[in-house]
Amino acid sequence: MIRRLMLAAVVAALPLVVIAADARRDAILADYAAKARAVDPGATAFSAQRGETLFRTKWTGGDPRTASCTACHTADPRAPGQNAKTGRPIEPVAVSVNPKRFTDPATVEKQFTRDCKNVLGRECTPLEKGDYITFMAGQ
Amino acid sequence: MSVRPLTPTFTLLAAVLLLLACPAYAGDDWMPPVRDATVQKECGTCHMTFQPGFLPARSWSRMMGSLSDHFGEDVTLMNDKIEIIRAYLTANAGDVVNQGRAAKYMHWVAPGGTPQRITENPDFLRKHRFPESVWKDPKVVTKSNCLACHSSAERGVFK
């Protein structure tokens, strides 16, 4: 009985958790938007399409083992991936299957810092980060 | 018919089976796993959370001081995180634990040496003499991917 009540409480709280996660992601996006405007006052709104292009482009400036995001995340953001250097499994990046994604600003920034350097061979711009998250939020 | 003559044999057999079933208590294939949440998150996101018992404390200290070139990768962390991880790894390092498998690894570490690659320790090499084809298996990726073959490696069991 207690177990059933607890289950009911957890199910009832689920939408709250999802909303809270969205608010945190929105705050991260708002922060990148502000930074993008600081670089270029005429910066456009984030684009899922540009985010997808960023995700699928094969770059030449980074580590050849990770020439594109898909090297670890696979061509399907909803699928689990695998670290191309260590073999470590990676949880899906798509928010629909992994709602925890892009909810902790420190983790998001740390991962962009590392991955952009490895994949693109340079830092990502705030606009690129926002595009990427916008693409993944719709996946 | 009496079962009595079988009893000592059975007891011995049971003991052996029990030891085989519980490598944690058998000793040599056991390496105390990482139990610190920060270490699990910060180290374990990108690779297996290697047990600190595989390297001496001075190796871990050197590693935590060179995160901008961590096996060719810049994995810089905030200083507070670095210190939490350094403290855990050095407190549980091979030369501190110094028993079981950790002692076997430490046997090969030169006095004052600060090795960084667990996979270069002779105790590792001795147990991993495989043809190149095994290492080229797509699920292996790299020698440091213990979990490709040792599914319980992260819990400290290297069967």
Coordinates of C-alpha atoms in Angstrom, one line a residue:
Chain A
M1 CA 0.0 0.0 0.0
I2 CA 2.7 2.5 1.0
R3 CA 4.7 1.4 -2.1
R4 CA 1.6 2.1 -4.2
L5 CA 1.2 5.6 -2.7
M6 CA 4.8 6.4 -3.2
L7 CA 4.5 5.3 -6.8
A8 CA 1.4 7.5 -7.2
A9 CA 3.4 10.4 -5.7
V10 CA 6.3 9.9 -8.1
V11 CA 4.0 9.7 -11.1
A12 CA 2.2 12.8 -10.0
A13 CA 5.5 14.6 -9.6
L14 CA 6.8 13.7 -13.0
P15 CA 5.4 16.6 -14.9
L16 CA 6.9 19.0 -12.3
V17 CA 10.3 17.4 -12.8
V18 CA 10.0 17.8 -16.6
I19 CA 8.9 21.4 -16.2
A20 CA 11.8 22.1 -13.8
A21 CA 14.3 20.5 -16.3
D22 CA 12.9 22.7 -19.1
A23 CA 13.3 25.8 -17.0
R24 CA 16.9 25.0 -16.3
R25 CA 17.5 24.3 -20.0
D26 CA 15.8 27.6 -20.9
A27 CA 18.0 29.5 -18.5
I28 CA 21.1 27.9 -20.1
L29 CA 19.8 28.9 -23.6
A30 CA 19.0 32.4 -22.3
D31 CA 22.6 32.7 -21.1
Y32 CA 24.0 31.7 -24.4
A33 CA 21.6 34.0 -26.2
A34 CA 22.9 36.9 -24.1
K35 CA 26.5 35.9 -24.8
A36 CA 25.8 35.7 -28.5
R37 CA 24.3 39.2 -28.5
A38 CA 27.3 40.4 -26.6
V39 CA 29.5 39.2 -29.5
D40 CA 27.1 40.4 -32.2
P41 CA 24.2 42.7 -31.2
G42 CA 22.3 41.5 -34.4
A43 CA 22.7 37.8 -33.6
T44 CA 19.8 35.8 -34.9
A45 CA 17.6 33.4 -32.8
F46 CA 18.9 29.9 -32.3
S47 CA 18.3 27.5 -35.1
A48 CA 17.7 23.7 -34.7
Q49 CA 18.7 23.4 -38.4
R50 CA 22.1 25.0 -37.9
G51 CA 22.5 22.9 -34.8
E52 CA 21.9 19.8 -36.8
T53 CA 24.4 20.9 -39.4
L54 CA 27.0 21.5 -36.6
F55 CA 26.2 18.0 -35.3
R56 CA 26.7 16.3 -38.6
T57 CA 29.6 18.3 -40.2
K58 CA 32.9 16.5 -40.5
W59 CA 35.5 18.9 -39.3
T60 CA 39.2 18.8 -40.0
G61 CA 40.7 20.9 -37.2
G62 CA 40.2 18.5 -34.3
D63 CA 41.2 15.0 -33.3
P64 CA 40.9 12.8 -36.4
R65 CA 39.2 10.1 -34.2
T66 CA 36.4 12.6 -33.5
A67 CA 36.0 14.4 -36.7
S68 CA 32.3 15.0 -36.0
C69 CA 29.9 14.8 -33.1
T70 CA 28.5 11.6 -34.6
A71 CA 31.9 9.9 -34.1
C72 CA 30.8 9.3 -30.4
H73 CA 27.0 10.2 -30.5
T74 CA 26.2 8.2 -33.7
A75 CA 24.2 9.7 -36.5
D76 CA 21.0 9.2 -34.4
P77 CA 21.0 11.6 -31.3
R78 CA 18.3 9.4 -29.8
A79 CA 20.6 6.4 -29.7
P80 CA 23.2 5.7 -27.1
G81 CA 26.8 6.4 -28.2
Q82 CA 30.3 5.3 -27.3
N83 CA 33.4 7.4 -26.6
A84 CA 35.6 6.9 -29.6
K85 CA 38.8 7.1 -27.6
T86 CA 37.9 5.2 -24.4
G87 CA 35.0 2.9 -25.4
R88 CA 32.9 4.3 -22.6
P89 CA 29.1 4.1 -23.3
I90 CA 27.5 7.6 -23.7
E91 CA 23.8 8.2 -22.9
P92 CA 21.7 9.6 -25.7
V93 CA 22.0 13.4 -26.3
A94 CA 18.4 13.8 -27.5
V95 CA 16.3 15.4 -24.8
S96 CA 13.2 13.4 -25.6
V97 CA 15.0 10.2 -24.6
N98 CA 17.3 11.7 -22.0
P99 CA 15.6 14.6 -20.3
K100 CA 18.6 15.2 -18.0
R101 CA 20.5 16.6 -20.9
F102 CA 21.4 20.3 -20.9
T103 CA 20.0 21.0 -17.4
D104 CA 23.3 21.6 -15.4
P105 CA 25.1 24.7 -16.7
A106 CA 28.5 23.7 -15.4
T107 CA 28.3 20.3 -17.0
V108 CA 27.1 21.7 -20.3
E109 CA 29.9 24.3 -20.5
K110 CA 32.5 21.8 -19.4
Q111 CA 31.4 19.3 -22.1
F112 CA 31.3 22.0 -24.9
T113 CA 34.7 23.2 -23.9
R114 CA 36.2 19.7 -24.3
D115 CA 34.1 18.4 -27.2
C116 CA 34.4 21.5 -29.4
K117 CA 38.2 21.4 -29.0
N118 CA 38.3 17.7 -29.9
V119 CA 35.8 17.8 -32.7
L120 CA 36.1 21.3 -34.3
G121 CA 39.6 22.1 -33.1
R122 CA 38.4 25.4 -31.6
E123 CA 36.0 26.8 -29.1
C124 CA 32.3 26.9 -30.1
T125 CA 30.6 30.3 -30.2
P126 CA 27.7 31.0 -27.9
L127 CA 25.5 30.9 -31.0
E128 CA 26.7 27.4 -32.0
K129 CA 26.1 26.1 -28.4
G130 CA 22.6 27.5 -28.4
D131 CA 21.9 26.0 -31.9
Y132 CA 23.2 22.6 -30.7
I133 CA 21.0 22.6 -27.6
T134 CA 18.0 23.8 -29.6
F135 CA 18.5 21.0 -32.1
M136 CA 18.8 18.4 -29.3
A137 CA 15.8 19.8 -27.4
G138 CA 13.7 19.0 -30.4
Q139 CA 15.1 15.5 -30.9
Chain B
M1 CA 25.4 -46.5 2.9
S2 CA 27.0 -43.8 4.9
V3 CA 27.6 -40.2 3.6
R4 CA 30.2 -39.6 6.3
P5 CA 33.3 -40.4 4.2
L6 CA 32.2 -37.9 1.6
T7 CA 31.8 -35.0 4.1
P8 CA 35.4 -33.7 4.2
T9 CA 35.6 -33.8 0.4
F10 CA 32.2 -32.1 0.1
T11 CA 33.3 -29.4 2.6
L12 CA 36.5 -28.7 0.6
L13 CA 34.5 -28.7 -2.6
A14 CA 32.0 -26.3 -1.2
A15 CA 34.8 -24.0 0.1
V16 CA 36.5 -23.9 -3.3
L17 CA 33.2 -23.2 -5.1
L18 CA 32.4 -20.5 -2.6
L19 CA 35.8 -18.9 -3.3
L20 CA 35.4 -19.1 -7.0
A21 CA 31.9 -17.6 -6.7
C22 CA 33.1 -14.8 -4.5
P23 CA 36.3 -13.4 -6.1
A24 CA 35.9 -10.4 -3.8
Y25 CA 37.0 -12.6 -1.0
A26 CA 39.5 -14.7 -3.0
G27 CA 41.8 -11.7 -3.1
D28 CA 43.8 -11.4 -6.3
D29 CA 41.2 -10.5 -8.8
W30 CA 39.7 -7.9 -6.5
M31 CA 40.5 -4.2 -6.4
P32 CA 38.5 -2.0 -4.1
P33 CA 36.2 0.1 -6.3
V34 CA 35.8 3.9 -6.3
R35 CA 33.1 4.9 -3.9
D36 CA 33.4 8.7 -4.1
A37 CA 30.6 10.4 -6.1
T38 CA 32.8 13.2 -7.4
V39 CA 35.4 10.8 -8.7
Q40 CA 32.7 8.6 -10.2
K41 CA 31.2 11.6 -12.0
E42 CA 34.2 13.5 -13.1
C43 CA 36.4 10.6 -14.1
G44 CA 33.7 8.1 -14.9
T45 CA 31.9 10.2 -17.5
C46 CA 34.6 9.7 -20.1
H47 CA 36.2 6.4 -19.1
M48 CA 36.0 3.6 -16.5
T49 CA 36.5 4.8 -13.0
F50 CA 39.9 3.1 -12.6
Q51 CA 40.6 2.0 -9.1
P52 CA 43.2 4.1 -7.3
G53 CA 45.0 0.9 -6.2
F54 CA 46.5 0.4 -9.6
L55 CA 48.9 3.4 -9.2
P56 CA 50.9 4.8 -6.3
A57 CA 49.8 8.0 -4.7
R58 CA 52.5 10.1 -6.4
S59 CA 51.3 9.0 -9.8
W60 CA 47.8 10.2 -9.0
S61 CA 49.1 13.4 -7.7
R62 CA 51.1 14.0 -10.9
M63 CA 48.0 13.1 -13.0
M64 CA 45.8 15.6 -11.1
G65 CA 48.4 18.2 -11.7
S66 CA 48.5 17.7 -15.4
L67 CA 44.9 17.6 -16.5
S68 CA 45.5 20.1 -19.3
D69 CA 47.3 17.2 -21.1
H70 CA 45.5 14.1 -19.9
F71 CA 46.7 11.5 -22.4
G72 CA 46.6 14.1 -25.1
E73 CA 43.4 15.7 -24.0
D74 CA 42.6 18.9 -22.1
V75 CA 40.3 17.8 -19.3
T76 CA 40.8 20.8 -17.0
L77 CA 38.5 20.9 -14.0
M78 CA 37.7 23.5 -11.3
N79 CA 40.3 23.5 -8.5
D80 CA 37.9 22.4 -5.8
K81 CA 37.0 19.3 -7.9
I82 CA 40.7 18.5 -8.6
E83 CA 41.5 18.6 -4.9
I84 CA 38.5 16.3 -3.9
I85 CA 39.6 13.8 -6.6
R86 CA 43.3 14.0 -5.7
A87 CA 42.6 13.5 -2.0
Y88 CA 40.5 10.4 -2.7
L89 CA 42.9 8.8 -5.2
T90 CA 46.0 9.4 -3.1
A91 CA 44.3 8.2 0.1
N92 CA 43.3 4.9 -1.6
A93 CA 46.4 4.5 -3.9
G94 CA 48.2 1.2 -4.5
D95 CA 51.1 2.0 -2.1
V96 CA 48.6 2.9 0.6
V97 CA 46.4 -0.1 0.1
N98 CA 49.4 -2.3 -0.6
Q99 CA 47.7 -5.7 -0.5
G100 CA 46.1 -8.1 -2.9
R101 CA 46.2 -7.0 -6.6
A102 CA 47.4 -3.5 -5.6
A103 CA 50.5 -4.9 -4.0
K104 CA 51.2 -7.0 -7.1
Y105 CA 51.0 -3.8 -9.2
M106 CA 53.2 -1.8 -6.8
H107 CA 55.8 -4.5 -6.9
W108 CA 56.7 -3.3 -10.5
V109 CA 56.7 0.4 -9.8
A110 CA 60.2 1.9 -9.5
P111 CA 61.0 3.6 -6.3
G112 CA 59.9 7.2 -6.8
G113 CA 58.5 6.4 -10.2
T114 CA 55.2 8.1 -11.3
P115 CA 53.8 5.8 -14.0
Q116 CA 50.6 7.1 -15.6
R117 CA 49.4 4.1 -17.7
I118 CA 48.0 1.2 -15.7
T119 CA 48.1 -0.8 -19.0
E120 CA 51.9 -0.6 -19.0
N121 CA 52.4 -2.4 -15.6
P122 CA 54.0 -5.8 -16.1
D123 CA 51.3 -7.4 -14.0
F124 CA 48.7 -6.1 -16.5
L125 CA 50.8 -7.2 -19.5
R126 CA 51.4 -10.6 -18.0
K127 CA 47.7 -11.2 -18.0
H128 CA 46.9 -9.7 -21.3
R129 CA 49.0 -11.4 -23.8
F130 CA 46.5 -11.6 -26.7
P131 CA 46.9 -11.5 -30.4
E132 CA 46.5 -8.1 -32.0
S133 CA 43.1 -9.1 -33.4
V134 CA 41.6 -9.2 -29.8
W135 CA 42.7 -5.5 -29.2
K136 CA 41.3 -4.5 -32.6
D137 CA 37.8 -5.8 -31.7
P138 CA 35.5 -2.8 -32.2
K139 CA 34.0 -3.2 -28.8
V140 CA 37.5 -3.0 -27.1
V141 CA 38.5 0.4 -28.7
T142 CA 41.5 0.7 -26.3
K143 CA 43.5 -1.4 -23.8
S144 CA 42.1 0.8 -20.9
N145 CA 38.5 -0.2 -21.7
C146 CA 38.4 -2.9 -19.0
L147 CA 34.7 -3.2 -19.2
A148 CA 34.8 -4.5 -22.7
C149 CA 35.7 -7.9 -21.3
H150 CA 35.5 -7.6 -17.5
S151 CA 31.9 -6.7 -17.1
S152 CA 32.2 -6.2 -13.3
A153 CA 35.5 -4.3 -13.4
E154 CA 34.0 -1.1 -12.1
R155 CA 32.8 -3.0 -9.0
G156 CA 36.4 -4.2 -8.5
V157 CA 36.0 -7.7 -9.9
F158 CA 38.3 -8.5 -12.8
K159 CA 37.2 -12.0 -13.8

